[in-house]
Amino acid sequence: NAGVTQTPKFQVLKTGQSMTLQCAQDMNHNSMYWYRQDPGMGLRLIYYSASEGTTDKGEVPNGYNVSRLNKREFSLRLESAAPSQTSVYFCASSDRAGRTNEKLFFGSGTQLSVL
Amino acid sequence: QKEVEQNSGPLSVPEGAIASLNCTYSDRGSQSFFWYRQYSGKSPELIMFIYSNGDKEDGRFTAQLNKASQYVSLLIRDSQPSDSATYLCAVNLIEGADGLTFGKGTHLIIQP
């Protein structure tokens, strides 16, 4: 049972390069999320998709774009990477049943370094 | 401002004792509260959730919620070295974006 799968696990970029982080879930969840985790800052929401075909900004969306390709897949793109985007990125999905129930299940994370 | 606050620790507890982790939140209308455990270098793992005032027990874990005080806690009984991890409190805040708002986590160390 794979759950939430993220690729790649590690990535090193130079400033200005672009890349896409991939995420797929096999739990038939409607909602998917991208978080970043930085030391001393905790987990912060970048973008989310409440359902196939919709995306919305979270707390820290600047410098990122997302695509909800289908119900299973939700990708995060960095168009022009900056050192401030060095972080660990987590994809998550939810069997959301209204706002009162949003148990999140996380992928294994992507450690990104921008030099 | 929407906030979830936790003491960052480290919190050091002897093996076999009760570990008590605390969290406060700013949004009085919040409905759902979650505790995640995160081992170093790993992803967060859901261990408890609570929606109603009072206590909820699951094995060695008890979640406690007091909405009037905007306070949620996690008790770990008979603490084991394998419980050493960072514990993240997460709240489904009513206002703002979907998803959960996380505290910065409490680093728990269980001393053998």
mmCIF file of C-alpha atoms in Angstrom:
data_model
loop_
_atom_site.group_PDB
_atom_site.id
_atom_site.type_symbol
_atom_site.label_atom_id
_atom_site.label_comp_id
_atom_site.label_asym_id
_atom_site.label_seq_id
_atom_site.Cartn_x
_atom_site.Cartn_y
_atom_site.Cartn_z
ATOM 1 C CA ASN A 1 0.000 0.000 0.000
ATOM 2 C CA ALA A 2 1.972 3.013 -1.308
ATOM 3 C CA GLY A 3 -0.151 5.859 0.150
ATOM 4 C CA VAL A 4 1.432 9.172 -0.914
ATOM 5 C CA THR A 5 4.471 8.950 -3.185
ATOM 6 C CA GLN A 6 6.799 11.883 -3.828
ATOM 7 C CA THR A 7 9.671 12.189 -6.273
ATOM 8 C CA PRO A 8 12.517 12.997 -6.166
ATOM 9 C CA LYS A 9 13.718 12.395 -2.582
ATOM 10 C CA PHE A 10 16.710 14.709 -2.941
ATOM 11 C CA GLN A 11 17.522 17.509 -5.378
ATOM 12 C CA VAL A 12 20.224 20.149 -5.693
ATOM 13 C CA LEU A 13 19.553 23.147 -7.927
ATOM 14 C CA LYS A 14 21.463 26.236 -8.908
ATOM 15 C CA THR A 15 19.817 29.624 -8.466
ATOM 16 C CA GLY A 16 17.514 30.304 -11.415
ATOM 17 C CA GLN A 17 16.985 26.689 -12.418
ATOM 18 C CA SER A 18 13.501 25.230 -12.600
ATOM 19 C CA MET A 19 12.120 21.924 -11.469
ATOM 20 C CA THR A 20 8.891 20.081 -10.746
ATOM 21 C CA LEU A 21 8.192 17.992 -7.657
ATOM 22 C CA GLN A 22 5.820 15.134 -8.326
ATOM 23 C CA CYS A 23 3.238 13.695 -5.950
ATOM 24 C CA ALA A 24 0.723 10.885 -6.373
ATOM 25 C CA GLN A 25 -1.708 9.250 -3.953
ATOM 26 C CA ASP A 26 -3.536 5.956 -4.287
ATOM 27 C CA MET A 27 -6.074 6.455 -1.461
ATOM 28 C CA ASN A 28 -8.776 8.033 -3.656
ATOM 29 C CA HIS A 29 -8.536 11.263 -1.651
ATOM 30 C CA ASN A 30 -10.094 14.427 -3.041
ATOM 31 C CA SER A 31 -7.784 16.939 -1.346
ATOM 32 C CA MET A 32 -4.041 17.309 -1.814
ATOM 33 C CA TYR A 33 -1.530 19.727 -0.296
ATOM 34 C CA TRP A 34 2.041 20.948 -0.574
ATOM 35 C CA TYR A 35 3.864 22.008 2.606
ATOM 36 C CA ARG A 36 7.408 23.140 3.235
ATOM 37 C CA GLN A 37 9.266 22.554 6.494
ATOM 38 C CA ASP A 38 12.105 24.762 7.644
ATOM 39 C CA PRO A 39 14.057 24.632 10.925
ATOM 40 C CA GLY A 40 12.358 26.814 13.511
ATOM 41 C CA MET A 41 9.418 27.560 11.195
ATOM 42 C CA GLY A 42 7.404 24.372 11.280
ATOM 43 C CA LEU A 43 5.250 23.148 8.429
ATOM 44 C CA ARG A 44 3.779 25.871 6.233
ATOM 45 C CA LEU A 45 1.158 25.397 3.535
ATOM 46 C CA ILE A 46 2.233 26.429 0.028
ATOM 47 C CA TYR A 47 -0.745 25.421 -2.141
ATOM 48 C CA TYR A 48 -3.631 23.033 -1.903
ATOM 49 C CA SER A 49 -6.230 21.440 -4.124
ATOM 50 C CA ALA A 50 -9.599 20.715 -2.536
ATOM 51 C CA SER A 51 -10.719 18.678 -5.534
ATOM 52 C CA GLU A 52 -9.673 17.746 -9.053
ATOM 53 C CA GLY A 53 -9.576 20.875 -11.189
ATOM 54 C CA THR A 54 -9.169 23.386 -8.356
ATOM 55 C CA THR A 55 -6.100 24.884 -6.706
ATOM 56 C CA ASP A 56 -5.701 27.614 -4.091
ATOM 57 C CA LYS A 57 -2.901 29.502 -2.393
ATOM 58 C CA GLY A 58 -1.794 28.703 1.110
ATOM 59 C CA GLU A 59 0.370 30.691 3.504
ATOM 60 C CA VAL A 60 3.580 30.892 1.413
ATOM 61 C CA PRO A 61 2.733 30.586 -2.339
ATOM 62 C CA ASN A 62 5.211 33.084 -3.814
ATOM 63 C CA GLY A 63 7.706 31.519 -6.216
ATOM 64 C CA TYR A 64 5.663 28.349 -6.749
ATOM 65 C CA ASN A 65 3.034 27.027 -9.130
ATOM 66 C CA VAL A 66 0.958 23.881 -8.913
ATOM 67 C CA SER A 67 -1.001 21.597 -11.203
ATOM 68 C CA ARG A 68 -3.681 19.116 -10.195
ATOM 69 C CA LEU A 69 -3.198 16.790 -13.140
ATOM 70 C CA ASN A 70 -5.966 14.372 -12.118
ATOM 71 C CA LYS A 71 -7.414 13.043 -8.872
ATOM 72 C CA ARG A 72 -4.225 11.124 -8.071
ATOM 73 C CA GLU A 73 -1.495 13.617 -8.983
ATOM 74 C CA PHE A 74 -0.551 17.075 -7.696
ATOM 75 C CA SER A 75 2.724 18.667 -8.817
ATOM 76 C CA LEU A 76 4.682 21.637 -7.466
ATOM 77 C CA ARG A 77 6.849 23.708 -9.807
ATOM 78 C CA LEU A 78 9.644 26.117 -9.020
ATOM 79 C CA GLU A 79 10.093 28.298 -12.116
ATOM 80 C CA SER A 80 13.260 30.100 -11.012
ATOM 81 C CA ALA A 81 14.697 28.589 -7.850
ATOM 82 C CA ALA A 82 16.106 30.841 -5.124
ATOM 83 C CA PRO A 83 18.240 29.964 -2.069
ATOM 84 C CA SER A 84 15.247 30.902 0.128
ATOM 85 C CA GLN A 85 13.445 27.887 -1.336
ATOM 86 C CA THR A 86 15.947 25.489 0.233
ATOM 87 C CA SER A 87 13.680 23.351 2.386
ATOM 88 C CA VAL A 88 12.054 19.970 2.871
ATOM 89 C CA TYR A 89 8.859 19.689 0.859
ATOM 90 C CA PHE A 90 6.011 17.408 1.840
ATOM 91 C CA CYS A 91 3.011 16.425 -0.202
ATOM 92 C CA ALA A 92 -0.087 15.318 1.689
ATOM 93 C CA SER A 93 -3.570 14.112 0.916
ATOM 94 C CA SER A 94 -6.777 14.076 2.913
ATOM 95 C CA ASP A 95 -9.945 12.047 3.181
ATOM 96 C CA ARG A 96 -11.548 15.378 3.957
ATOM 97 C CA ALA A 97 -15.179 15.280 5.055
ATOM 98 C CA GLY A 98 -15.978 18.945 5.486
ATOM 99 C CA ARG A 99 -13.861 21.452 7.367
ATOM 100 C CA THR A 100 -14.165 19.493 10.608
ATOM 101 C CA ASN A 101 -12.268 16.475 9.386
ATOM 102 C CA GLU A 102 -8.978 16.967 7.578
ATOM 103 C CA LYS A 103 -6.712 14.128 8.593
ATOM 104 C CA LEU A 104 -3.608 14.559 6.461
ATOM 105 C CA PHE A 105 -1.420 11.702 5.249
ATOM 106 C CA PHE A 106 2.075 12.691 4.193
ATOM 107 C CA GLY A 107 4.554 11.537 1.581
ATOM 108 C CA SER A 108 8.177 10.855 2.509
ATOM 109 C CA GLY A 109 9.381 14.323 1.540
ATOM 110 C CA THR A 110 11.798 15.964 -0.889
ATOM 111 C CA GLN A 111 14.942 17.591 0.439
ATOM 112 C CA LEU A 112 15.739 20.496 -1.888
ATOM 113 C CA SER A 113 18.904 22.587 -1.789
ATOM 114 C CA VAL A 114 19.259 25.702 -3.948
ATOM 115 C CA LEU A 115 22.828 26.948 -4.268
ATOM 116 C CA GLN B 1 -3.301 36.137 13.189
ATOM 117 C CA LYS B 2 -3.936 32.427 13.042
ATOM 118 C CA GLU B 3 -1.495 30.651 15.322
ATOM 119 C CA VAL B 4 -0.766 27.312 16.884
ATOM 120 C CA GLU B 5 1.784 27.508 19.685
ATOM 121 C CA GLN B 6 3.923 24.784 21.223
ATOM 122 C CA ASN B 7 6.928 24.792 23.520
ATOM 123 C CA SER B 8 9.839 23.727 21.312
ATOM 124 C CA GLY B 9 11.612 21.861 24.127
ATOM 125 C CA PRO B 10 13.534 19.688 24.340
ATOM 126 C CA LEU B 11 11.324 17.982 26.889
ATOM 127 C CA SER B 12 13.229 15.249 28.695
ATOM 128 C CA VAL B 13 11.245 12.473 30.435
ATOM 129 C CA PRO B 14 12.511 9.293 32.151
ATOM 130 C CA GLU B 15 11.537 5.976 30.615
ATOM 131 C CA GLY B 16 8.283 4.687 32.085
ATOM 132 C CA ALA B 17 7.047 8.147 33.133
ATOM 133 C CA ILE B 18 4.193 10.197 31.650
ATOM 134 C CA ALA B 19 5.138 12.721 28.955
ATOM 135 C CA SER B 20 2.845 15.740 28.713
ATOM 136 C CA LEU B 21 2.845 17.859 25.559
ATOM 137 C CA ASN B 22 0.865 21.065 25.285
ATOM 138 C CA CYS B 23 -0.530 23.256 22.510
ATOM 139 C CA THR B 24 -2.593 26.447 22.358
ATOM 140 C CA TYR B 25 -4.392 27.875 19.351
ATOM 141 C CA SER B 26 -5.737 31.285 18.445
ATOM 142 C CA ASP B 27 -8.934 30.563 16.484
ATOM 143 C CA ARG B 28 -11.820 30.019 18.915
ATOM 144 C CA GLY B 29 -13.948 28.516 16.142
ATOM 145 C CA SER B 30 -11.533 25.663 15.393
ATOM 146 C CA GLN B 31 -13.203 22.265 15.260
ATOM 147 C CA SER B 32 -10.527 19.614 14.700
ATOM 148 C CA PHE B 33 -7.253 18.949 16.471
ATOM 149 C CA PHE B 34 -4.485 16.546 15.557
ATOM 150 C CA TRP B 35 -1.205 15.242 16.956
ATOM 151 C CA TYR B 36 1.510 14.102 14.576
ATOM 152 C CA ARG B 37 4.779 12.385 15.471
ATOM 153 C CA GLN B 38 7.851 13.083 13.352
ATOM 154 C CA TYR B 39 11.085 11.170 13.675
ATOM 155 C CA SER B 40 14.248 12.916 12.520
ATOM 156 C CA GLY B 41 14.476 12.862 8.727
ATOM 157 C CA LYS B 42 11.037 11.316 8.329
ATOM 158 C CA SER B 43 7.573 12.570 7.454
ATOM 159 C CA PRO B 44 4.858 13.436 10.001
ATOM 160 C CA GLU B 45 2.684 10.504 11.104
ATOM 161 C CA LEU B 46 -0.826 10.990 12.507
ATOM 162 C CA ILE B 47 -1.151 9.481 15.996
ATOM 163 C CA MET B 48 -4.248 11.116 17.514
ATOM 164 C CA PHE B 49 -7.150 13.367 16.631
ATOM 165 C CA ILE B 50 -9.878 14.877 18.768
ATOM 166 C CA TYR B 51 -12.993 16.889 17.954
ATOM 167 C CA SER B 52 -14.890 17.173 21.268
ATOM 168 C CA ASN B 53 -14.040 18.625 24.656
ATOM 169 C CA GLY B 54 -12.627 16.109 27.098
ATOM 170 C CA ASP B 55 -10.270 13.165 26.819
ATOM 171 C CA LYS B 56 -9.734 10.619 24.074
ATOM 172 C CA GLU B 57 -7.599 7.562 24.763
ATOM 173 C CA ASP B 58 -5.843 5.263 22.304
ATOM 174 C CA GLY B 59 -3.440 2.778 23.864
ATOM 175 C CA ARG B 60 -0.704 4.686 25.689
ATOM 176 C CA PHE B 61 -1.813 8.000 24.177
ATOM 177 C CA THR B 62 -4.466 10.377 25.541
ATOM 178 C CA ALA B 63 -5.491 13.584 23.796
ATOM 179 C CA GLN B 64 -7.190 16.259 25.895
ATOM 180 C CA LEU B 65 -9.166 19.199 24.513
ATOM 181 C CA ASN B 66 -10.458 22.308 26.277
ATOM 182 C CA LYS B 67 -12.070 24.607 23.725
ATOM 183 C CA ALA B 68 -12.929 27.289 26.321
ATOM 184 C CA SER B 69 -9.227 27.648 27.129
ATOM 185 C CA GLN B 70 -8.169 26.992 23.500
ATOM 186 C CA TYR B 71 -5.848 24.293 24.731
ATOM 187 C CA VAL B 72 -5.072 20.776 23.545
ATOM 188 C CA SER B 73 -2.615 18.332 25.058
ATOM 189 C CA LEU B 74 -1.142 14.897 24.462
ATOM 190 C CA LEU B 75 -0.212 12.516 27.267
ATOM 191 C CA ILE B 76 2.044 9.542 26.630
ATOM 192 C CA ARG B 77 1.943 6.955 29.421
ATOM 193 C CA ASP B 78 4.735 4.469 30.115
ATOM 194 C CA SER B 79 7.091 6.441 27.860
ATOM 195 C CA GLN B 80 9.521 4.380 25.802
ATOM 196 C CA PRO B 81 12.790 5.411 24.115
ATOM 197 C CA SER B 82 11.026 4.816 20.779
ATOM 198 C CA ASP B 83 8.684 7.710 21.684
ATOM 199 C CA SER B 84 11.619 10.121 21.303
ATOM 200 C CA ALA B 85 10.595 12.341 18.390
ATOM 201 C CA THR B 86 9.161 15.750 17.570
ATOM 202 C CA TYR B 87 5.419 16.029 18.230
ATOM 203 C CA LEU B 88 3.459 18.424 16.039
ATOM 204 C CA CYS B 89 0.143 19.894 17.084
ATOM 205 C CA ALA B 90 -2.130 20.723 14.134
ATOM 206 C CA VAL B 91 -5.423 22.573 14.061
ATOM 207 C CA ASN B 92 -8.066 22.901 11.398
ATOM 208 C CA LEU B 93 -8.545 26.664 11.683
ATOM 209 C CA ILE B 94 -11.927 27.819 10.457
ATOM 210 C CA GLU B 95 -10.732 31.001 8.798
ATOM 211 C CA GLY B 96 -8.359 31.005 5.874
ATOM 212 C CA ALA B 97 -7.094 28.233 3.653
ATOM 213 C CA ASP B 98 -8.018 24.601 3.883
ATOM 214 C CA GLY B 99 -5.559 22.181 5.337
ATOM 215 C CA LEU B 100 -4.077 22.147 8.801
ATOM 216 C CA THR B 101 -2.071 24.827 10.587
ATOM 217 C CA PHE B 102 0.845 23.291 12.436
ATOM 218 C CA GLY B 103 2.724 24.331 15.523
ATOM 219 C CA LYS B 104 6.501 24.293 15.357
ATOM 220 C CA GLY B 105 6.663 21.072 17.347
ATOM 221 C CA THR B 106 7.971 19.873 20.700
ATOM 222 C CA HIS B 107 11.129 17.760 20.728
ATOM 223 C CA LEU B 108 10.605 14.912 23.218
ATOM 224 C CA ILE B 109 13.502 12.879 24.586
ATOM 225 C CA ILE B 110 12.818 9.721 26.606
ATOM 226 C CA GLN B 111 15.816 8.917 28.804
ATOM 227 C CA PRO B 112 16.480 5.169 29.316
#
